[in-house]
XYZ file of C-alpha atoms in Angstrom:
711
model
C 34.071 -99.518 24.281
C 35.677 -101.010 21.160
C 38.531 -103.473 21.539
C 42.050 -102.363 20.866
C 43.334 -103.562 17.464
C 45.716 -106.496 17.396
C 49.364 -105.559 17.700
C 52.130 -106.808 15.374
C 53.013 -109.670 17.760
C 49.381 -110.847 17.851
C 49.178 -110.831 14.044
C 52.494 -112.674 13.833
C 51.209 -115.317 16.260
C 48.059 -115.719 14.179
C 50.142 -116.268 11.045
C 52.256 -118.904 12.857
C 49.075 -120.671 14.039
C 47.673 -120.887 10.498
C 51.044 -122.107 9.203
C 51.350 -124.841 11.868
C 47.808 -126.104 11.271
C 48.514 -126.435 7.533
C 51.886 -128.195 7.813
C 51.562 -130.306 10.994
C 49.511 -133.141 9.379
C 52.321 -133.862 6.854
C 55.245 -133.513 9.280
C 57.092 -136.443 10.868
C 57.490 -135.160 14.414
C 56.827 -136.335 17.946
C 55.801 -132.815 19.002
C 52.224 -131.776 19.600
C 50.624 -129.223 17.288
C 51.050 -126.315 19.832
C 54.682 -127.351 20.368
C 55.193 -127.407 16.611
C 53.638 -123.905 16.413
C 56.277 -122.645 18.862
C 58.937 -124.022 16.510
C 57.430 -122.109 13.579
C 56.976 -118.795 15.443
C 60.640 -117.645 15.143
C 60.598 -118.655 11.483
C 57.460 -116.544 10.962
C 59.221 -113.634 12.690
C 62.210 -113.943 10.340
C 59.892 -113.898 7.324
C 58.095 -110.821 8.686
C 61.396 -108.966 9.137
C 62.535 -109.961 5.633
C 59.206 -108.742 4.176
C 59.495 -105.271 5.755
C 63.277 -104.795 5.590
C 64.576 -101.788 3.645
C 66.753 -104.041 1.446
C 65.676 -107.483 0.221
C 67.635 -110.312 1.870
C 67.147 -113.687 0.207
C 69.422 -115.363 2.776
C 66.794 -114.917 5.512
C 64.138 -116.760 3.467
C 66.606 -119.484 2.441
C 67.444 -119.984 6.116
C 63.712 -120.388 6.893
C 63.424 -123.036 4.153
C 66.428 -124.906 5.595
C 64.950 -124.672 9.105
C 61.799 -126.465 7.870
C 63.978 -129.455 6.938
C 65.622 -129.330 10.382
C 62.099 -129.391 11.869
C 61.448 -132.696 9.985
C 59.146 -131.031 7.435
C 60.779 -133.050 4.668
C 57.661 -134.127 2.827
C 57.296 -132.070 -0.421
C 53.685 -131.422 0.627
C 55.026 -129.593 3.703
C 56.911 -127.155 1.466
C 53.938 -126.667 -0.845
C 51.608 -125.930 2.090
C 54.171 -123.581 3.651
C 54.485 -121.585 0.426
C 50.697 -121.413 0.075
C 50.456 -119.983 3.631
C 53.192 -117.420 2.953
C 51.519 -116.425 -0.321
C 48.054 -116.038 1.246
C 48.759 -114.704 4.739
C 52.266 -113.177 5.136
C 51.393 -109.768 3.663
C 47.933 -109.859 5.292
C 49.194 -110.411 8.846
C 52.772 -109.040 8.737
C 52.639 -106.260 6.104
C 51.645 -102.656 6.532
C 48.911 -100.740 4.693
C 51.240 -99.016 2.230
C 52.858 -100.380 -0.935
C 50.782 -103.575 -0.976
C 51.823 -104.352 -4.566
C 55.538 -104.055 -3.665
C 55.039 -106.250 -0.571
C 53.290 -108.952 -2.615
C 56.121 -108.883 -5.149
C 58.629 -109.235 -2.322
C 56.545 -112.071 -0.816
C 56.874 -113.932 -4.112
C 60.648 -113.514 -4.033
C 60.709 -114.732 -0.413
C 58.775 -117.857 -1.448
C 61.303 -118.509 -4.208
C 64.193 -118.158 -1.728
C 62.393 -120.373 0.843
C 61.984 -123.111 -1.761
C 65.654 -122.809 -2.714
C 66.748 -123.054 0.936
C 64.438 -126.031 1.527
C 65.752 -127.782 -1.590
C 69.388 -127.170 -0.664
C 68.934 -128.403 2.915
C 66.968 -131.460 1.791
C 69.593 -132.174 -0.834
C 72.402 -131.988 1.722
C 70.449 -134.243 4.057
C 69.797 -136.697 1.223
C 73.461 -136.648 0.176
C 74.436 -137.528 3.727
C 71.952 -140.399 3.638
C 73.270 -141.447 0.242
C 76.830 -141.471 1.513
C 75.790 -143.609 4.479
C 73.979 -146.027 2.177
C 76.898 -146.107 -0.238
C 79.300 -146.820 2.602
C 77.010 -149.572 3.869
C 76.833 -151.035 0.387
C 80.583 -150.946 -0.046
C 81.076 -152.524 3.345
C 78.475 -155.158 2.628
C 80.053 -156.046 -0.713
C 83.495 -156.250 0.849
C 82.291 -158.530 3.613
C 80.649 -160.866 1.111
C 83.967 -162.509 0.411
C 84.507 -163.247 4.126
C 81.033 -163.584 5.663
C 78.463 -163.717 2.880
C 75.331 -164.551 4.877
C 75.677 -161.877 7.586
C 76.640 -159.122 5.164
C 73.912 -160.041 2.676
C 71.233 -159.659 5.350
C 72.648 -156.298 6.412
C 72.924 -155.025 2.847
C 69.435 -156.246 1.920
C 67.906 -154.402 4.896
C 69.571 -151.151 3.808
C 68.790 -151.792 0.148
C 65.084 -152.461 0.559
C 64.352 -150.043 3.399
C 65.921 -146.941 1.865
C 63.633 -144.041 0.970
C 65.711 -143.210 -2.106
C 65.991 -145.285 -5.267
C 68.897 -147.739 -5.479
C 70.014 -149.724 -8.501
C 72.986 -151.997 -9.147
C 74.356 -152.613 -12.647
C 77.360 -154.372 -14.094
C 80.118 -152.511 -15.893
C 78.382 -153.066 -19.237
C 75.412 -151.055 -17.931
C 72.966 -153.961 -17.492
C 70.715 -153.343 -14.484
C 70.881 -156.266 -12.077
C 68.981 -155.171 -8.970
C 66.614 -152.316 -8.076
C 64.868 -151.503 -4.819
C 61.204 -150.666 -4.316
C 61.753 -146.904 -4.110
C 63.403 -146.826 -7.544
C 60.660 -149.012 -9.038
C 58.009 -146.618 -7.730
C 59.860 -143.692 -9.289
C 59.551 -145.353 -12.705
C 55.876 -146.197 -12.405
C 55.716 -149.285 -10.181
C 56.577 -152.125 -12.608
C 59.904 -153.792 -11.761
C 60.131 -155.630 -15.089
C 60.217 -152.247 -16.878
C 63.400 -151.319 -14.979
C 65.311 -154.514 -14.239
C 67.127 -155.893 -17.264
C 67.398 -152.577 -19.088
C 70.733 -151.039 -20.012
C 71.842 -147.738 -18.504
C 72.724 -146.383 -21.959
C 69.036 -146.525 -22.928
C 68.258 -143.753 -20.462
C 69.631 -140.803 -22.390
C 67.596 -137.606 -22.294
C 67.747 -134.469 -24.498
C 68.450 -132.302 -21.454
C 71.426 -134.351 -20.253
C 74.389 -132.100 -19.482
C 77.390 -132.733 -21.785
C 79.517 -134.105 -18.933
C 76.990 -136.728 -17.731
C 78.075 -139.535 -20.048
C 81.713 -138.494 -19.948
C 81.659 -138.983 -16.165
C 79.892 -142.329 -16.629
C 82.578 -143.607 -19.016
C 85.341 -142.554 -16.600
C 83.609 -144.426 -13.750
C 83.133 -147.764 -15.537
C 86.760 -147.596 -16.687
C 87.809 -147.324 -13.056
C 89.188 -143.788 -13.458
C 86.601 -142.287 -11.085
C 85.103 -143.595 -7.830
C 81.810 -141.693 -7.993
C 80.057 -138.704 -9.516
C 76.962 -136.630 -8.739
C 74.720 -134.975 -11.376
C 71.181 -133.738 -11.930
C 69.597 -135.981 -14.572
C 66.222 -136.483 -16.260
C 64.738 -139.872 -17.228
C 61.770 -140.795 -19.368
C 59.236 -142.964 -17.544
C 57.438 -145.725 -19.496
C 54.338 -143.509 -19.783
C 56.361 -140.728 -21.426
C 56.474 -138.380 -18.438
C 59.808 -137.020 -17.182
C 61.441 -138.003 -13.899
C 64.024 -135.509 -12.582
C 66.576 -136.843 -10.096
C 69.656 -136.031 -8.113
C 71.780 -138.986 -9.232
C 74.884 -140.306 -7.441
C 76.749 -143.172 -9.121
C 79.528 -145.021 -7.246
C 81.958 -147.723 -8.396
C 81.992 -151.026 -6.460
C 85.270 -152.971 -6.600
C 86.042 -156.641 -5.848
C 88.367 -157.685 -2.980
C 91.347 -157.237 -5.299
C 90.341 -153.667 -6.103
C 89.128 -154.307 -9.633
C 85.930 -152.539 -10.846
C 82.970 -154.930 -10.606
C 79.623 -153.138 -10.272
C 78.143 -149.661 -10.340
C 75.737 -148.450 -7.680
C 73.198 -145.694 -8.491
C 71.366 -143.685 -5.816
C 68.421 -141.544 -7.021
C 66.445 -138.823 -5.283
C 63.190 -137.837 -7.028
C 63.277 -134.022 -7.444
C 60.465 -133.720 -10.013
C 57.947 -131.916 -7.792
C 60.621 -129.667 -6.351
C 61.844 -128.765 -9.833
C 58.317 -127.980 -11.024
C 57.779 -125.841 -7.924
C 61.020 -123.969 -8.560
C 60.032 -123.425 -12.188
C 56.657 -122.066 -11.066
C 58.267 -119.751 -8.540
C 60.837 -118.678 -11.124
C 58.031 -117.868 -13.554
C 56.137 -115.884 -10.929
C 59.313 -114.014 -9.973
C 60.054 -113.043 -13.575
C 56.568 -112.368 -14.972
C 53.999 -109.694 -14.294
C 51.074 -111.072 -12.294
C 48.476 -108.903 -14.077
C 49.427 -109.201 -17.754
C 51.601 -112.329 -17.836
C 54.335 -110.383 -19.643
C 57.966 -110.632 -18.552
C 58.578 -108.209 -15.679
C 61.419 -105.795 -14.915
C 63.650 -108.582 -13.548
C 63.473 -110.765 -16.653
C 63.684 -107.758 -18.966
C 66.941 -106.615 -17.373
C 68.339 -110.145 -17.710
C 67.524 -110.149 -21.446
C 68.792 -106.596 -21.928
C 72.045 -107.375 -20.149
C 72.493 -110.421 -22.358
C 71.768 -108.363 -25.492
C 74.237 -105.662 -24.478
C 76.879 -108.297 -23.826
C 76.516 -109.877 -27.277
C 79.494 -110.160 -29.585
C 80.887 -107.721 -32.110
C 78.494 -106.771 -34.905
C 75.394 -107.215 -32.744
C 73.030 -104.333 -32.044
C 69.941 -103.699 -29.949
C 66.843 -101.538 -30.198
C 64.590 -100.563 -27.296
C 61.135 -98.938 -27.273
C 60.042 -97.444 -23.939
C 56.251 -96.914 -23.940
C 54.169 -94.900 -21.482
C 50.416 -94.579 -22.027
C 49.120 -91.021 -22.389
C 46.421 -90.061 -19.902
C 46.250 -93.417 -18.146
C 45.923 -91.740 -14.729
C 42.709 -90.085 -15.917
C 41.237 -93.503 -16.761
C 42.185 -94.860 -13.337
C 40.758 -91.822 -11.563
C 37.497 -91.736 -13.506
C 36.697 -95.437 -14.088
C 38.584 -97.030 -11.197
C 41.672 -99.213 -10.930
C 39.823 -102.392 -11.905
C 38.935 -100.865 -15.278
C 42.495 -99.599 -15.582
C 43.801 -103.118 -15.001
C 41.552 -104.564 -17.719
C 42.813 -101.871 -20.070
C 46.431 -102.777 -19.285
C 45.743 -106.464 -19.972
C 44.335 -105.624 -23.418
C 47.267 -103.302 -24.164
C 49.689 -106.049 -23.110
C 48.014 -108.529 -25.481
C 48.308 -106.086 -28.368
C 51.951 -105.344 -27.606
C 52.733 -109.060 -27.355
C 51.365 -109.495 -30.872
C 53.739 -106.775 -32.103
C 56.930 -108.565 -30.981
C 56.849 -112.095 -32.359
C 60.030 -112.173 -34.457
C 63.186 -113.897 -33.163
C 65.126 -111.618 -30.839
C 62.051 -109.548 -29.882
C 60.307 -109.375 -26.512
C 57.815 -107.172 -24.657
C 57.844 -106.586 -20.894
C 55.891 -104.555 -18.366
C 58.072 -102.449 -16.083
C 55.180 -101.380 -13.848
C 52.116 -99.155 -13.931
C 51.424 -98.166 -17.542
C 55.068 -98.461 -18.628
C 56.062 -101.142 -21.137
C 59.269 -101.897 -23.045
C 59.889 -103.740 -26.291
C 63.339 -105.082 -27.139
C 64.748 -106.249 -30.454
C 68.234 -107.651 -31.063
C 70.323 -108.614 -34.072
C 72.619 -107.036 -36.663
C 69.999 -104.730 -38.253
C 68.075 -103.142 -35.370
C 68.325 -99.601 -36.814
C 65.529 -100.485 -39.223
C 63.777 -103.063 -37.049
C 63.291 -100.841 -33.997
C 61.573 -98.149 -36.093
C 59.257 -100.780 -37.552
C 58.593 -102.163 -34.066
C 57.681 -98.696 -32.757
C 55.361 -98.141 -35.730
C 53.636 -101.498 -35.080
C 53.118 -100.540 -31.439
C 51.608 -97.168 -32.363
C 49.301 -98.850 -34.897
C 48.272 -101.469 -32.327
C 46.975 -98.717 -30.044
C 44.848 -97.005 -32.713
C 41.738 -99.174 -32.319
C 39.651 -98.287 -29.233
C 39.610 -100.695 -26.288
C 36.230 -101.598 -24.795
C 36.153 -101.666 -20.985
C 32.865 -102.035 -19.095
C 30.943 -101.126 -22.223
C 32.985 -97.983 -22.851
C 35.175 -97.604 -25.935
C 38.416 -96.041 -24.684
C 40.948 -94.451 -27.001
C 44.479 -95.238 -25.898
C 47.575 -93.422 -27.064
C 51.189 -93.724 -26.041
C 54.535 -91.947 -26.068
C 57.616 -93.962 -27.036
C 61.292 -93.283 -26.477
C 63.624 -95.238 -28.786
C 67.245 -96.146 -28.038
C 69.285 -98.057 -30.612
C 72.945 -98.855 -30.855
C 75.749 -101.397 -30.867
C 76.104 -103.938 -28.076
C 78.848 -103.550 -25.508
C 78.953 -99.747 -25.223
C 76.405 -99.016 -22.469
C 75.054 -100.652 -19.334
C 71.374 -101.655 -18.989
C 70.771 -98.810 -16.528
C 72.228 -96.245 -18.960
C 70.134 -97.566 -21.849
C 66.905 -97.505 -19.836
C 67.648 -94.021 -18.501
C 68.157 -92.731 -22.048
C 64.920 -94.397 -23.191
C 63.029 -92.923 -20.234
C 64.338 -89.421 -20.950
C 63.455 -89.772 -24.639
C 59.959 -91.026 -23.818
C 59.281 -87.971 -21.656
C 60.559 -85.788 -24.490
C 57.927 -87.394 -26.747
C 55.276 -86.852 -24.063
C 56.295 -83.182 -23.648
C 55.929 -82.722 -27.406
C 52.247 -83.643 -27.159
C 52.338 -87.436 -26.876
C 51.014 -90.050 -29.304
C 54.407 -90.167 -31.017
C 57.864 -91.682 -30.768
C 61.219 -89.936 -30.516
C 64.767 -91.155 -31.081
C 67.306 -90.805 -28.284
C 69.603 -87.793 -28.579
C 72.845 -87.825 -26.513
C 72.793 -84.035 -26.168
C 69.174 -84.036 -24.970
C 70.059 -86.855 -22.554
C 72.963 -84.828 -21.179
C 70.722 -81.784 -20.670
C 68.096 -83.876 -18.909
C 70.712 -85.517 -16.683
C 72.178 -82.131 -15.822
C 68.694 -80.790 -15.093
C 68.026 -83.751 -12.823
C 71.339 -83.200 -11.059
C 70.489 -79.549 -10.464
C 67.041 -80.516 -9.188
C 68.451 -82.955 -6.637
C 71.144 -80.464 -5.546
C 68.711 -77.566 -5.050
C 67.382 -78.468 -1.574
C 70.838 -78.451 0.023
C 72.256 -75.586 -2.058
C 70.342 -72.997 -0.011
C 71.578 -74.513 3.250
C 75.160 -74.498 1.959
C 74.979 -70.810 1.024
C 75.548 -71.370 -2.705
C 73.097 -68.630 -3.777
C 74.024 -64.971 -4.045
C 72.354 -61.816 -5.395
C 73.488 -59.319 -8.031
C 71.841 -55.929 -8.442
C 71.073 -53.994 -11.635
C 70.411 -50.273 -11.140
C 67.133 -48.577 -12.062
C 67.870 -45.133 -13.548
C 65.493 -42.181 -13.857
C 65.341 -41.185 -17.530
C 64.664 -37.535 -16.728
C 67.724 -36.657 -14.642
C 69.841 -39.858 -14.864
C 69.745 -40.457 -11.113
C 69.849 -43.954 -9.618
C 66.470 -44.682 -8.058
C 67.000 -48.277 -6.981
C 67.941 -51.709 -8.264
C 66.473 -55.021 -9.273
C 67.662 -58.047 -7.245
C 68.723 -60.963 -9.469
C 69.535 -64.268 -7.777
C 72.458 -66.424 -8.959
C 73.611 -69.952 -8.055
C 77.320 -70.613 -7.574
C 77.233 -74.328 -8.365
C 80.285 -76.376 -7.281
C 80.593 -78.069 -10.702
C 78.779 -75.834 -13.193
C 79.915 -72.425 -11.939
C 77.587 -69.416 -11.825
C 74.080 -70.241 -13.080
C 71.486 -67.633 -14.022
C 67.879 -67.824 -12.802
C 66.673 -69.275 -16.124
C 68.661 -72.451 -15.289
C 67.217 -73.137 -11.835
C 64.104 -71.030 -11.093
C 61.820 -73.362 -13.153
C 63.308 -76.323 -11.255
C 62.760 -74.567 -7.932
C 59.133 -73.901 -8.901
C 58.672 -77.558 -9.863
C 60.092 -78.855 -6.563
C 58.476 -76.258 -4.304
C 61.848 -74.833 -3.223
C 60.899 -71.505 -4.808
C 59.047 -70.484 -1.625
C 62.025 -70.712 0.813
C 64.400 -69.465 -1.897
C 62.126 -66.512 -2.687
C 61.867 -65.642 1.004
C 65.667 -65.742 1.283
C 66.033 -63.424 -1.741
C 63.458 -61.008 -0.302
C 65.167 -61.014 3.100
C 68.645 -60.407 1.666
C 67.403 -57.699 -0.709
C 65.526 -55.796 1.988
C 68.612 -55.881 4.219
C 70.620 -54.515 1.307
C 68.097 -51.707 0.863
C 68.541 -50.794 4.540
C 72.329 -50.837 4.079
C 72.080 -48.460 1.100
C 69.873 -46.142 3.133
C 72.312 -46.119 6.051
C 75.419 -45.605 3.936
C 74.070 -43.218 1.294
C 71.280 -41.196 2.856
C 72.409 -38.187 0.778
C 71.514 -40.069 -2.423
C 67.866 -40.233 -1.396
C 65.773 -43.363 -0.802
C 66.704 -46.295 -3.057
C 64.002 -48.805 -3.918
C 64.686 -52.532 -4.247
C 62.786 -54.575 -6.844
C 62.297 -58.297 -6.120
C 60.718 -60.838 -8.510
C 57.825 -63.027 -7.358
C 57.104 -66.344 -9.078
C 53.515 -67.569 -9.625
C 54.104 -70.221 -6.926
C 54.915 -67.522 -4.374
C 51.730 -65.643 -5.255
C 49.634 -68.602 -4.138
C 51.599 -69.251 -0.958
C 49.469 -68.319 2.077
C 52.419 -66.836 3.980
C 53.385 -64.239 1.357
C 51.932 -61.189 3.103
C 53.017 -62.249 6.603
C 56.569 -63.074 5.444
C 56.884 -59.712 3.679
C 55.679 -57.786 6.719
C 58.042 -59.649 9.054
C 61.029 -59.084 6.755
C 60.331 -55.343 6.378
C 59.774 -54.861 10.104
C 62.794 -56.971 11.017
C 65.045 -54.866 8.793
C 63.451 -51.565 9.789
C 62.630 -50.679 6.168
C 59.501 -48.803 5.060
C 57.165 -50.671 2.667
C 57.602 -48.010 -0.034
C 61.258 -49.049 -0.361
C 60.139 -52.380 -1.819
C 58.703 -53.169 -5.242
C 57.534 -56.709 -6.015
C 57.639 -57.658 -9.701
C 55.014 -60.081 -11.026
C 54.976 -61.249 -14.642
C 52.014 -60.248 -16.766
C 51.380 -63.908 -17.699
C 50.964 -64.813 -14.014
C 48.110 -62.322 -13.620
C 46.203 -62.998 -16.850
C 42.737 -64.083 -15.801
C 43.685 -63.906 -12.113
C 40.712 -64.145 -9.771
C 40.146 -62.104 -6.626
C 41.680 -64.767 -4.385
C 44.983 -64.509 -6.250
C 44.901 -60.705 -6.285
C 43.947 -60.356 -2.618
C 47.504 -60.693 -1.173
C 48.846 -58.262 -3.777
C 46.121 -55.754 -2.860
C 47.010 -56.062 0.843
C 50.684 -55.444 0.078
C 49.811 -52.455 -2.150
C 47.614 -50.990 0.606
C 50.611 -51.238 2.968
C 52.677 -49.132 0.573
C 54.596 -51.857 -1.300
C 54.791 -51.106 -5.042
C 53.625 -53.851 -7.405
C 55.196 -53.900 -10.870
C 53.708 -55.756 -13.855
C 56.817 -57.357 -15.385
C 57.301 -58.305 -19.081
C 54.275 -56.188 -19.991
C 53.157 -56.698 -23.575
C 54.054 -60.400 -23.836
C 50.981 -61.902 -22.196
C 48.267 -60.680 -24.577
C 46.248 -59.364 -21.669
C 43.260 -57.104 -22.044
C 44.442 -53.556 -21.344
C 41.151 -52.860 -19.611
C 42.225 -55.379 -16.942
C 44.908 -52.966 -15.748
C 42.257 -51.044 -13.856
C 41.514 -53.960 -11.549
C 45.116 -54.999 -10.929
C 46.819 -53.544 -7.821
C 49.880 -52.437 -9.798
C 51.682 -49.109 -9.743
C 54.446 -49.804 -12.290
C 54.488 -51.266 -15.793
C 57.780 -52.849 -16.864
C 57.761 -52.738 -20.661
C 59.255 -55.860 -22.262
C 62.489 -55.320 -24.198
C 60.915 -56.698 -27.395
C 59.105 -53.344 -27.851
C 62.254 -51.245 -27.666
C 64.903 -53.305 -29.483
C 64.365 -51.374 -32.731
C 65.223 -48.135 -30.880
C 68.856 -49.193 -30.533
C 69.360 -47.878 -34.086
C 68.404 -44.520 -35.550
C 65.852 -43.960 -36.889
C 63.612 -46.225 -34.830
C 60.715 -48.187 -36.326
C 57.789 -45.714 -36.320
C 55.307 -48.529 -35.549
C 57.233 -49.439 -32.381
C 57.384 -45.783 -31.421
C 53.628 -45.468 -31.718
C 53.044 -48.637 -29.671
C 55.348 -47.525 -26.864
C 53.912 -44.010 -26.939
C 50.396 -45.456 -26.619
C 51.352 -47.729 -23.736
C 53.073 -44.879 -21.877
C 50.077 -42.590 -22.395
C 47.682 -45.312 -21.157
C 49.855 -46.082 -18.134
C 50.180 -42.434 -17.103
C 46.434 -41.942 -17.477
C 46.039 -44.768 -14.956
C 48.686 -43.216 -12.645
C 51.143 -45.992 -13.443
C 54.896 -45.422 -13.796
C 56.656 -47.021 -16.794
C 59.994 -48.828 -16.512
C 61.832 -50.125 -19.563
C 64.289 -53.040 -19.438
C 67.015 -53.957 -21.899
C 68.327 -50.462 -22.626
C 71.688 -50.910 -24.352
C 72.458 -47.638 -26.222
C 72.345 -43.934 -25.548
C 70.063 -43.373 -28.563
C 67.620 -45.889 -27.159
C 67.662 -44.181 -23.737
C 67.092 -40.758 -25.283
C 64.195 -41.958 -27.436
C 62.521 -43.561 -24.401
C 62.954 -40.333 -22.423
C 61.255 -38.388 -25.207
C 58.376 -40.881 -25.234
C 57.804 -40.204 -21.524
C 59.114 -43.428 -19.911
C 60.017 -42.915 -16.265
C 62.864 -45.317 -15.402
C 65.050 -47.791 -17.256
C 67.592 -50.500 -16.696
C 70.042 -52.262 -18.982
C 73.676 -52.694 -19.916
C 73.864 -49.088 -21.105
C 73.796 -48.087 -17.436
C 75.337 -51.108 -15.742
C 75.317 -54.871 -15.858
C 74.073 -56.769 -12.792
C 76.791 -56.783 -10.167
C 77.595 -56.782 -6.467
C 75.909 -54.239 -4.166
C 79.156 -52.224 -3.877
C 78.823 -51.169 -7.519
C 75.424 -49.652 -6.811
C 76.983 -47.821 -3.837
C 79.447 -46.230 -6.223
C 76.802 -45.296 -8.809
C 74.519 -43.817 -6.143
C 77.383 -41.882 -4.604
C 78.493 -40.441 -7.955
C 74.921 -39.434 -8.696
C 74.544 -37.732 -5.297
C 77.786 -35.765 -5.582
C 77.129 -34.749 -9.168
């Protein structure tokens, strides 16, 4: 029998064990290694929760970094080893199997926050130590006047034994004394430090206030100040420190010396810079990532008057096919080469390229003349992708679609700009790809509205926002009402009544068309039963319901239809399902099978929009249809007299062919009496259109049917 897999607590314990073994040798603690592991276990648990939390919480990781200092892990090597363990093992032992890339990105952010928390806690601890040393120094200097020998011994013990660098200088800046820790910071030679003047230690990265604070202190206007400052070592390397300078006064209160306390933060700063780089750059390509790009974009959009920006949003065409056929490793190598080419396209001042994720890249240009520059940048990008890229011995042709947004700074937020670029890029892709398009506010608005409708669709059916209108089907021979076509509408809370052309394609795209179509069929069949019960004298009225191609492939179509008819107590011959000609072009037997079963039950099948799909007329013999619905494009010329003789011949031929195959012919879009009469003469069976009635509520059909029945 195989062993049960380790549970989350076991994996967490294993991670804590690895962590303790790495850090324990460089930790100043009286605990044993197992005892130290128990101290790290709750910290490991906090990291695990932060890794898997729905929202990223940097405070948790900062608290873990601070807790390491509390656990006496103050050696910089302890932090470095801790971060290495988190980087290598946190996702492995505490993550789940999904979204590994996202978890590794979050792990990197947790490491950055841990380092920040560690640095802050260590800094606070050091400041406390500095304050204690400074107080001891002040006390020692004050006691010199009264008990020189005792105070000198006490001060010297503090001075020499301190772990931080200490230096004493006169008010002219000449360094008089330094301790061993400070000498080691500057390379280990005391003669290179003692005797120098403080003013020699300027550095290009000094903050503007550093020397202003220094001047205030030596003038006696300030007791102390604290800054972050860089120093050049004798060998030319840079020493970064947290520097606290205090003023020492004589017994009369006059300024006499200055005392400097230095904490070496060089390794910590380099670590923070490395973590910052990793947090703001893509691990695969080395390009700036989404985080850094948004920082730059926000800065560009916040620039002063007269400044503009241009953005190119690139998505590779067909990249998924490369991943699926050659594997993700080959896809990664392709992305690296694309990134190198894009980087070479954006080298001018104010230009940058970033990878947002997957095969999506952005290029940004800023300045006063981006209208011209962004077009040139897009052209360079397209040209850079022309040459094939060789991956594993295969020459791959790469193309891309680019959406361009350009405009003045200060008018839009970064999210709005990126959304517009994304919409524009997909417009370029829909137009065939391998091209770039300029953003169009009207196209953006349509896309945003379409997205809003798409997201509102799933709940609209539950809220009862859909309703059905009915357009009568009239017999051309005697003018009697024979039934109606059901046409679904959406009463949107903001946009009002929407026709099916606005939301049916969205419903098909999201899969909602199946429950929506079932609801339409159920409501329509119930309405057919109501007409039968209320107007039996008018004869049986048939209800026509449209089926989308998605419904045709749904396995529950036949069963749903049977249940709805039986539940309403309506005979199958009272229902006609309309299927567009384009949906049945080239249809195989599997697609036609459910339609054949419905036709065998007695449900009529109508071929809608006939004449627009360029189908082979011989195919009509194998389709289980009983009605042809002739598209209105064939009969528009009949609205005027005389009609186009070519159209008359075409319609006459279609009607003759349909009748020879025992198919009834329905015509839609009838708008004039002359048109209706001409269609009657040509032998068409039924018609619908505004000449008879516009789509409306079921009560209107009641009235029409009743008038027809009573003559």
